[in-house]
Amino acid sequence: MSSTAPSEKRRTALDALHRSLGATMTDFAGWDMPLRYGSERDEHNAVRTKAGLFDLSHMGEITVTGPQAAALLNFALVGNIASVGVGRARYTMICQADGGILDDLIVYRLAETEYLVVANASNAQVVLDALVERSAGFDAEVRDDRDAYALIAVQGPESPGILKSLTDADLDGLKYYAGLPGTVAGVPALIARTGYTGEDGFELFVRPEHAVELWQALTKAGEGVGLVPCGLSCRDTLRLEAGMPLYGHELSTSLTPFDAGLGRVVKFEKEGDFVGRAALTEAAARAEAAPPRVLVGLIAEGRRVPRAGYPVVAGGEVIGEVTSGAPSPTLGKPIAMAYVDSAHSAPGTAGVGVDIRGSHEPYEVVALPFYKRQK
């Protein structure tokens, strides 16, 4: 970690470049990050129809190596990480002993005994501390590699073509949730086919000193096909349309993966104990018997935008709470994700609204996601 004072915001290797592009910067999890460069709607639509370029260097990279790296991760996380093949990635979670979600993660298996764990910026230290604590007794090393990587994402239907023009790596053979080492525009990179937008795309892990050179090469390669730089604001509306959870909104320590409708990430069939197994076994049984509140999509009938924390109502009663809300550029209407009582969770349930500053605005209950790309 850098020795900056807590009051100082951290800056990515691309900070000066963002400013030169006229980005509006914002504090995000202690980092100074680009919120937008111009119009959020234009950036959003570019990713849906062409391509967008993102700086995600605020994400937290943690390397786990050693003969018992797989065993450690199987114990520390809820997924079956030992079953992930070399070159593949897995979406998973790290939970407390009581089953509460500490963070959702992507874990890449880089080699037989080497894994890259990618945590959310706001939880990187918490995840690092938990993995170090849980590594006791395992022949494995947990290493803080947050300063070793810059992370650049290119997302959208034009992204494969843009990247192909800069690398001879086998992108056609690279499956969704897989990664391979390669060279992009002469820069050594881990090329991963992952993303948080609902579109096809790639995330490129590179050394910070190579970030500017790679960003500029991608920008040049995307000039003819509509690639634009994109900030955190459109990343949020893209992931919301795609029904992807955001930690601190749809996920928290007060919820188990089963409460969040993501019980599928918990792999009870794996061998041995793992942190939270007992509590999650109970949570699974509870969810099957009588689901708690269910995460649903809401589409506005009017124009008012719901925000996190707004009550969801029906028949004069509060039946849930909005976790994320925003105008949807793709749907042309405000949308939200919300946890609602299971009695009101079926798509098309009548009489559901959101209390927006005392006014009950009508909303349609829909299944998630709001948007699914055509393969």
Tab-separated table of C-alpha atoms in Angstrom:
chain	number	residue	atom	x	y	z
A	1	MET	CA	0.000	0.000	0.000
A	2	SER	CA	1.128	3.550	-0.591
A	3	SER	CA	1.833	5.617	2.490
A	4	THR	CA	-0.672	8.349	1.694
A	5	ALA	CA	-2.504	9.925	4.597
A	6	PRO	CA	-6.081	8.669	5.056
A	7	SER	CA	-7.452	12.058	3.982
A	8	GLU	CA	-5.691	11.852	0.623
A	9	LYS	CA	-7.538	10.190	-2.212
A	10	ARG	CA	-5.630	7.521	-4.111
A	11	ARG	CA	-5.078	8.108	-7.812
A	12	THR	CA	-4.774	5.519	-10.535
A	13	ALA	CA	-1.944	5.436	-13.077
A	14	LEU	CA	-4.386	6.992	-15.575
A	15	ASP	CA	-5.308	9.974	-13.393
A	16	ALA	CA	-3.583	12.680	-15.475
A	17	LEU	CA	-5.012	11.184	-18.660
A	18	HIS	CA	-8.584	11.296	-17.272
A	19	ARG	CA	-8.134	14.967	-16.373
A	20	SER	CA	-6.747	15.750	-19.822
A	21	LEU	CA	-9.941	14.225	-21.273
A	22	GLY	CA	-12.039	16.578	-19.142
A	23	ALA	CA	-13.385	13.874	-16.817
A	24	THR	CA	-15.570	14.825	-13.882
A	25	MET	CA	-13.791	13.132	-10.980
A	26	THR	CA	-15.384	11.734	-7.824
A	27	ASP	CA	-14.309	10.062	-4.588
A	28	PHE	CA	-15.055	6.339	-4.767
A	29	ALA	CA	-13.883	4.092	-1.920
A	30	GLY	CA	-10.978	6.451	-1.231
A	31	TRP	CA	-9.966	6.695	-4.897
A	32	ASP	CA	-10.279	9.697	-7.191
A	33	MET	CA	-12.124	8.166	-10.134
A	34	PRO	CA	-13.743	9.438	-13.355
A	35	LEU	CA	-17.518	9.709	-12.913
A	36	ARG	CA	-18.131	10.749	-16.509
A	37	TYR	CA	-16.295	12.399	-19.418
A	38	GLY	CA	-19.327	13.945	-21.102
A	39	SER	CA	-22.871	12.603	-21.274
A	40	GLU	CA	-23.563	9.557	-19.068
A	41	ARG	CA	-26.317	8.521	-21.473
A	42	ASP	CA	-23.967	8.683	-24.479
A	43	GLU	CA	-21.332	6.647	-22.634
A	44	HIS	CA	-23.953	4.061	-21.626
A	45	ASN	CA	-25.325	3.781	-25.162
A	46	ALA	CA	-21.820	3.461	-26.617
A	47	VAL	CA	-21.207	0.348	-24.502
A	48	ARG	CA	-24.567	-1.147	-25.515
A	49	THR	CA	-24.070	-0.499	-29.243
A	50	LYS	CA	-20.329	0.013	-29.885
A	51	ALA	CA	-17.675	0.021	-27.142
A	52	GLY	CA	-16.584	1.775	-23.969
A	53	LEU	CA	-13.215	2.061	-22.229
A	54	PHE	CA	-13.057	1.986	-18.413
A	55	ASP	CA	-10.353	2.519	-15.798
A	56	LEU	CA	-11.044	-0.028	-13.035
A	57	SER	CA	-7.681	0.259	-11.309
A	58	HIS	CA	-9.422	0.865	-7.976
A	59	MET	CA	-10.373	-2.826	-7.763
A	60	GLY	CA	-8.435	-4.858	-5.197
A	61	GLU	CA	-6.124	-7.613	-6.447
A	62	ILE	CA	-4.934	-10.251	-3.988
A	63	THR	CA	-2.656	-13.115	-5.055
A	64	VAL	CA	-2.881	-16.471	-3.292
A	65	THR	CA	-0.043	-18.920	-3.995
A	66	GLY	CA	1.407	-22.110	-2.614
A	67	PRO	CA	0.801	-25.863	-2.427
A	68	GLN	CA	-2.403	-25.361	-0.413
A	69	ALA	CA	-3.703	-22.249	-2.203
A	70	ALA	CA	-6.763	-24.131	-3.510
A	71	ALA	CA	-7.492	-25.638	-0.083
A	72	LEU	CA	-7.205	-22.226	1.574
A	73	LEU	CA	-9.620	-20.614	-0.906
A	74	ASN	CA	-12.055	-23.515	-0.574
A	75	PHE	CA	-12.053	-22.906	3.197
A	76	ALA	CA	-12.129	-19.103	3.025
A	77	LEU	CA	-14.745	-18.661	0.268
A	78	VAL	CA	-18.164	-20.220	-0.367
A	79	GLY	CA	-17.349	-21.504	-3.887
A	80	ASN	CA	-15.552	-24.648	-4.981
A	81	ILE	CA	-12.366	-22.918	-6.076
A	82	ALA	CA	-10.347	-26.150	-6.288
A	83	SER	CA	-12.551	-27.205	-9.215
A	84	VAL	CA	-11.710	-24.112	-11.296
A	85	GLY	CA	-9.434	-25.069	-14.180
A	86	VAL	CA	-6.206	-23.206	-14.914
A	87	GLY	CA	-7.082	-20.242	-17.133
A	88	ARG	CA	-10.676	-20.065	-15.890
A	89	ALA	CA	-12.420	-17.680	-13.469
A	90	ARG	CA	-15.274	-18.059	-10.982
A	91	TYR	CA	-17.738	-15.595	-9.478
A	92	THR	CA	-17.968	-16.274	-5.749
A	93	MET	CA	-18.351	-14.673	-2.328
A	94	ILE	CA	-16.532	-14.413	0.964
A	95	CYS	CA	-18.849	-14.635	3.972
A	96	GLN	CA	-18.658	-14.160	7.707
A	97	ALA	CA	-19.129	-17.110	10.067
A	98	ASP	CA	-22.789	-16.033	10.412
A	99	GLY	CA	-23.260	-16.226	6.625
A	100	GLY	CA	-23.311	-12.468	6.035
A	101	ILE	CA	-21.652	-11.396	2.770
A	102	LEU	CA	-18.285	-9.629	3.217
A	103	ASP	CA	-17.835	-9.184	-0.536
A	104	ASP	CA	-18.491	-10.723	-3.924
A	105	LEU	CA	-15.357	-11.660	-5.828
A	106	ILE	CA	-13.954	-12.972	-9.071
A	107	VAL	CA	-11.212	-15.582	-8.624
A	108	TYR	CA	-8.878	-16.411	-11.527
A	109	ARG	CA	-6.766	-19.561	-11.481
A	110	LEU	CA	-3.556	-18.393	-13.139
A	111	ALA	CA	-1.539	-21.588	-12.578
A	112	GLU	CA	-1.800	-24.873	-10.678
A	113	THR	CA	-0.939	-23.206	-7.363
A	114	GLU	CA	-1.585	-19.516	-8.129
A	115	TYR	CA	-4.853	-17.588	-7.925
A	116	LEU	CA	-5.805	-13.950	-8.401
A	117	VAL	CA	-8.677	-12.787	-6.181
A	118	VAL	CA	-10.339	-9.542	-7.323
A	119	ALA	CA	-12.307	-7.697	-4.643
A	120	ASN	CA	-14.431	-4.557	-4.755
A	121	ALA	CA	-12.484	-1.367	-4.022
A	122	SER	CA	-14.529	-0.594	-0.907
A	123	ASN	CA	-13.857	-4.063	0.557
A	124	ALA	CA	-10.317	-4.814	-0.619
A	125	GLN	CA	-8.733	-4.352	2.815
A	126	VAL	CA	-11.497	-6.332	4.550
A	127	VAL	CA	-11.074	-9.219	2.085
A	128	LEU	CA	-7.285	-9.105	2.384
A	129	ASP	CA	-7.463	-9.177	6.187
A	130	ALA	CA	-9.962	-12.051	6.162
A	131	LEU	CA	-7.875	-14.121	3.747
A	132	VAL	CA	-4.709	-13.537	5.786
A	133	GLU	CA	-6.526	-14.539	8.978
A	134	ARG	CA	-8.077	-17.625	7.340
A	135	SER	CA	-4.725	-18.710	5.880
A	136	ALA	CA	-3.450	-19.815	9.319
A	137	GLY	CA	-2.444	-23.463	9.127
A	138	PHE	CA	-2.391	-23.589	5.316
A	139	ASP	CA	0.803	-23.860	3.259
A	140	ALA	CA	-0.144	-20.820	1.189
A	141	GLU	CA	0.757	-17.146	0.931
A	142	VAL	CA	-1.717	-14.272	0.658
A	143	ARG	CA	-0.169	-11.248	-1.043
A	144	ASP	CA	-1.560	-7.722	-1.376
A	145	ASP	CA	-1.067	-6.935	-5.071
A	146	ARG	CA	-3.241	-3.821	-5.275
A	147	ASP	CA	-0.252	-1.683	-6.279
A	148	ALA	CA	1.015	-4.256	-8.785
A	149	TYR	CA	-1.880	-3.858	-11.243
A	150	ALA	CA	-3.759	-1.310	-13.277
A	151	LEU	CA	-7.037	-2.623	-14.673
A	152	ILE	CA	-8.529	-1.420	-17.955
A	153	ALA	CA	-11.799	-2.752	-19.369
A	154	VAL	CA	-13.086	-2.549	-22.917
A	155	GLN	CA	-16.770	-3.472	-23.073
A	156	GLY	CA	-19.374	-3.660	-25.824
A	157	PRO	CA	-20.112	-5.460	-29.090
A	158	GLU	CA	-17.116	-3.897	-30.870
A	159	SER	CA	-14.656	-4.868	-28.103
A	160	PRO	CA	-13.500	-8.202	-29.610
A	161	GLY	CA	-12.584	-6.508	-32.891
A	162	ILE	CA	-10.775	-3.670	-31.133
A	163	LEU	CA	-8.715	-6.061	-29.028
A	164	LYS	CA	-7.986	-8.443	-31.913
A	165	SER	CA	-6.288	-5.591	-33.770
A	166	LEU	CA	-3.813	-5.234	-30.877
A	167	THR	CA	-3.064	-8.832	-29.847
A	168	ASP	CA	-2.335	-12.243	-31.321
A	169	ALA	CA	-3.823	-13.947	-28.254
A	170	ASP	CA	-6.573	-16.458	-29.060
A	171	LEU	CA	-9.587	-14.291	-28.250
A	172	ASP	CA	-11.978	-16.555	-30.167
A	173	GLY	CA	-10.984	-19.426	-27.896
A	174	LEU	CA	-11.274	-17.311	-24.750
A	175	LYS	CA	-14.542	-18.226	-23.072
A	176	TYR	CA	-16.659	-16.025	-20.801
A	177	TYR	CA	-15.124	-16.097	-17.309
A	178	ALA	CA	-11.691	-17.147	-18.514
A	179	GLY	CA	-8.329	-15.427	-18.662
A	180	LEU	CA	-5.069	-15.912	-20.492
A	181	PRO	CA	-1.695	-14.210	-20.436
A	182	GLY	CA	-0.900	-12.301	-23.605
A	183	THR	CA	0.465	-9.113	-25.077
A	184	VAL	CA	-1.830	-6.229	-26.004
A	185	ALA	CA	-0.240	-3.383	-28.000
A	186	GLY	CA	3.166	-4.663	-26.855
A	187	VAL	CA	2.111	-4.598	-23.191
A	188	PRO	CA	2.133	-7.845	-21.136
A	189	ALA	CA	-1.374	-8.418	-19.789
A	190	LEU	CA	-3.723	-10.899	-18.218
A	191	ILE	CA	-6.614	-10.822	-20.706
A	192	ALA	CA	-9.891	-11.761	-19.020
A	193	ARG	CA	-13.275	-12.130	-20.705
A	194	THR	CA	-15.322	-10.732	-17.839
A	195	GLY	CA	-17.188	-7.531	-17.142
A	196	TYR	CA	-19.915	-5.720	-15.256
A	197	THR	CA	-21.967	-4.254	-18.086
A	198	GLY	CA	-24.074	-7.081	-19.522
A	199	GLU	CA	-22.079	-6.891	-22.764
A	200	ASP	CA	-19.252	-8.962	-24.191
A	201	GLY	CA	-15.950	-7.458	-23.163
A	202	PHE	CA	-12.521	-7.831	-21.675
A	203	GLU	CA	-10.656	-6.738	-18.576
A	204	LEU	CA	-6.916	-6.224	-18.953
A	205	PHE	CA	-4.653	-6.520	-15.910
A	206	VAL	CA	-1.341	-4.764	-16.559
A	207	ARG	CA	1.482	-3.150	-14.626
A	208	PRO	CA	0.626	0.462	-13.674
A	209	GLU	CA	3.537	1.859	-15.696
A	210	HIS	CA	1.991	0.376	-18.869
A	211	ALA	CA	-1.542	1.707	-18.275
A	212	VAL	CA	-1.313	4.989	-20.219
A	213	GLU	CA	0.333	3.352	-23.229
A	214	LEU	CA	-2.355	0.627	-23.320
A	215	TRP	CA	-5.248	3.097	-22.881
A	216	GLN	CA	-3.926	5.210	-25.763
A	217	ALA	CA	-3.481	2.163	-28.006
A	218	LEU	CA	-7.044	0.983	-27.284
A	219	THR	CA	-8.384	4.494	-27.906
A	220	LYS	CA	-6.638	4.628	-31.288
A	221	ALA	CA	-7.779	1.100	-32.234
A	222	GLY	CA	-11.381	2.003	-31.370
A	223	GLU	CA	-11.514	5.339	-33.199
A	224	GLY	CA	-13.276	4.006	-36.265
A	225	VAL	CA	-15.907	1.964	-34.409
A	226	GLY	CA	-17.222	4.435	-31.835
A	227	LEU	CA	-15.201	3.555	-28.726
A	228	VAL	CA	-15.530	6.219	-26.001
A	229	PRO	CA	-14.021	6.594	-22.528
A	230	CYS	CA	-16.586	5.751	-19.845
A	231	GLY	CA	-16.907	6.670	-16.181
A	232	LEU	CA	-18.337	5.023	-13.086
A	233	SER	CA	-21.760	6.584	-13.584
A	234	CYS	CA	-22.586	4.647	-16.752
A	235	ARG	CA	-20.961	1.525	-15.302
A	236	ASP	CA	-23.635	1.704	-12.617
A	237	THR	CA	-26.565	2.069	-15.033
A	238	LEU	CA	-25.143	-0.713	-17.246
A	239	ARG	CA	-24.820	-3.177	-14.358
A	240	LEU	CA	-28.269	-2.171	-13.051
A	241	GLU	CA	-29.904	-2.936	-16.413
A	242	ALA	CA	-28.020	-6.266	-16.443
A	243	GLY	CA	-29.375	-7.079	-12.948
A	244	MET	CA	-25.878	-7.360	-11.472
A	245	PRO	CA	-25.587	-6.768	-7.713
A	246	LEU	CA	-23.463	-3.996	-6.199
A	247	TYR	CA	-21.910	-4.446	-2.775
A	248	GLY	CA	-23.409	-2.005	-0.278
A	249	HIS	CA	-26.684	-2.011	-2.223
A	250	GLU	CA	-27.897	-5.541	-3.094
A	251	LEU	CA	-25.205	-7.250	-0.986
A	252	SER	CA	-24.138	-6.629	2.624
A	253	THR	CA	-23.082	-8.331	5.833
A	254	SER	CA	-26.744	-8.360	6.933
A	255	LEU	CA	-27.643	-10.616	3.980
A	256	THR	CA	-26.577	-14.166	3.135
A	257	PRO	CA	-26.135	-15.247	-0.499
A	258	PHE	CA	-29.531	-16.996	-0.170
A	259	ASP	CA	-31.210	-13.749	0.937
A	260	ALA	CA	-29.740	-12.093	-2.169
A	261	GLY	CA	-31.063	-14.812	-4.486
A	262	LEU	CA	-27.493	-15.934	-5.176
A	263	GLY	CA	-27.467	-19.170	-3.202
A	264	ARG	CA	-26.135	-20.911	-6.313
A	265	VAL	CA	-22.639	-19.582	-5.540
A	266	VAL	CA	-22.544	-21.567	-2.262
A	267	LYS	CA	-21.110	-25.033	-2.956
A	268	PHE	CA	-22.019	-27.322	-0.046
A	269	GLU	CA	-20.851	-30.361	-2.022
A	270	LYS	CA	-17.174	-29.374	-1.763
A	271	GLU	CA	-15.050	-31.333	0.675
A	272	GLY	CA	-14.273	-30.053	4.149
A	273	ASP	CA	-15.492	-27.150	6.197
A	274	PHE	CA	-15.638	-23.565	5.006
A	275	VAL	CA	-16.281	-20.310	6.824
A	276	GLY	CA	-20.042	-19.886	7.188
A	277	ARG	CA	-20.995	-23.466	6.209
A	278	ALA	CA	-23.240	-24.108	9.241
A	279	ALA	CA	-24.999	-20.731	9.088
A	280	LEU	CA	-25.457	-20.980	5.321
A	281	THR	CA	-26.928	-24.488	5.616
A	282	GLU	CA	-29.605	-22.989	7.867
A	283	ALA	CA	-30.070	-20.009	5.531
A	284	ALA	CA	-30.582	-22.363	2.586
A	285	ALA	CA	-33.261	-24.298	4.477
A	286	ARG	CA	-35.022	-21.076	5.508
A	287	ALA	CA	-34.969	-19.721	1.954
A	288	GLU	CA	-36.475	-22.954	0.639
A	289	ALA	CA	-39.224	-23.102	3.272
A	290	ALA	CA	-40.269	-19.459	3.215
A	291	PRO	CA	-38.157	-17.130	1.116
A	292	PRO	CA	-37.355	-13.873	2.863
A	293	ARG	CA	-37.657	-10.748	0.788
A	294	VAL	CA	-36.901	-11.410	-2.870
A	295	LEU	CA	-34.761	-9.260	-5.152
A	296	VAL	CA	-36.916	-8.039	-8.054
A	297	GLY	CA	-36.835	-5.498	-10.848
A	298	LEU	CA	-39.136	-2.478	-10.871
A	299	ILE	CA	-39.957	-0.385	-13.942
A	300	ALA	CA	-41.545	3.038	-13.459
A	301	GLU	CA	-44.814	3.944	-15.102
A	302	GLY	CA	-43.963	7.621	-14.604
A	303	ARG	CA	-40.744	9.652	-14.814
A	304	ARG	CA	-39.663	9.942	-11.176
A	305	VAL	CA	-36.447	8.115	-10.337
A	306	PRO	CA	-36.306	5.826	-7.286
A	307	ARG	CA	-33.166	5.822	-5.146
A	308	ALA	CA	-31.594	3.363	-2.725
A	309	GLY	CA	-33.457	3.271	0.569
A	310	TYR	CA	-36.852	4.379	-0.784
A	311	PRO	CA	-39.729	2.229	0.564
A	312	VAL	CA	-41.620	-0.099	-1.778
A	313	VAL	CA	-45.335	-0.060	-0.957
A	314	ALA	CA	-48.558	-1.921	-1.733
A	315	GLY	CA	-52.001	-1.368	-0.238
A	316	GLY	CA	-50.693	1.340	2.052
A	317	GLU	CA	-48.104	-1.029	3.602
A	318	VAL	CA	-44.315	-1.022	3.222
A	319	ILE	CA	-43.434	-4.305	1.510
A	320	GLY	CA	-39.788	-3.703	0.677
A	321	GLU	CA	-36.951	-1.323	-0.075
A	322	VAL	CA	-35.180	-0.066	-3.182
A	323	THR	CA	-31.491	-1.059	-3.281
A	324	SER	CA	-30.488	0.648	-6.572
A	325	GLY	CA	-32.369	2.973	-8.899
A	326	ALA	CA	-31.596	5.089	-11.957
A	327	PRO	CA	-32.979	6.228	-15.304
A	328	SER	CA	-32.442	3.396	-17.815
A	329	PRO	CA	-31.103	4.715	-21.129
A	330	THR	CA	-31.923	1.397	-22.831
A	331	LEU	CA	-35.527	1.150	-21.580
A	332	GLY	CA	-36.164	4.899	-21.597
A	333	LYS	CA	-37.729	4.706	-18.120
A	334	PRO	CA	-36.562	4.790	-14.506
A	335	ILE	CA	-35.762	1.325	-13.127
A	336	ALA	CA	-34.837	-0.106	-9.746
A	337	MET	CA	-33.793	-3.261	-7.984
A	338	ALA	CA	-35.555	-3.842	-4.676
A	339	TYR	CA	-36.019	-6.460	-1.996
A	340	VAL	CA	-39.762	-7.056	-1.581
A	341	ASP	CA	-41.913	-9.487	0.412
A	342	SER	CA	-42.280	-12.751	-1.508
A	343	ALA	CA	-46.069	-12.235	-1.727
A	344	HIS	CA	-45.427	-9.252	-4.014
A	345	SER	CA	-42.417	-10.618	-5.898
A	346	ALA	CA	-44.073	-12.277	-8.897
A	347	PRO	CA	-43.667	-10.415	-12.196
A	348	GLY	CA	-46.807	-8.422	-12.969
A	349	THR	CA	-47.949	-8.178	-9.325
A	350	ALA	CA	-50.550	-5.400	-9.244
A	351	GLY	CA	-50.610	-2.385	-6.973
A	352	VAL	CA	-46.898	-2.037	-6.244
A	353	GLY	CA	-45.369	1.414	-5.959
A	354	VAL	CA	-42.351	3.291	-4.627
A	355	ASP	CA	-42.727	5.981	-2.010
A	356	ILE	CA	-40.835	8.899	-3.525
A	357	ARG	CA	-40.884	11.698	-0.955
A	358	GLY	CA	-44.425	10.912	0.172
A	359	SER	CA	-45.876	10.246	-3.267
A	360	HIS	CA	-46.630	6.602	-4.140
A	361	GLU	CA	-45.433	6.226	-7.728
A	362	PRO	CA	-46.699	3.121	-9.605
A	363	TYR	CA	-44.126	0.515	-10.653
A	364	GLU	CA	-44.285	-2.735	-12.571
A	365	VAL	CA	-42.646	-5.763	-10.936
A	366	VAL	CA	-40.448	-7.624	-13.454
A	367	ALA	CA	-37.977	-10.490	-13.408
A	368	LEU	CA	-34.280	-9.583	-13.493
A	369	PRO	CA	-32.332	-8.718	-15.560
A	370	PHE	CA	-33.958	-5.754	-17.295
A	371	TYR	CA	-31.610	-6.198	-20.249
A	372	LYS	CA	-30.019	-9.267	-21.798
A	373	ARG	CA	-27.758	-8.977	-24.816
A	374	GLN	CA	-28.468	-10.997	-27.937
A	375	LYS	CA	-25.771	-13.646	-28.263
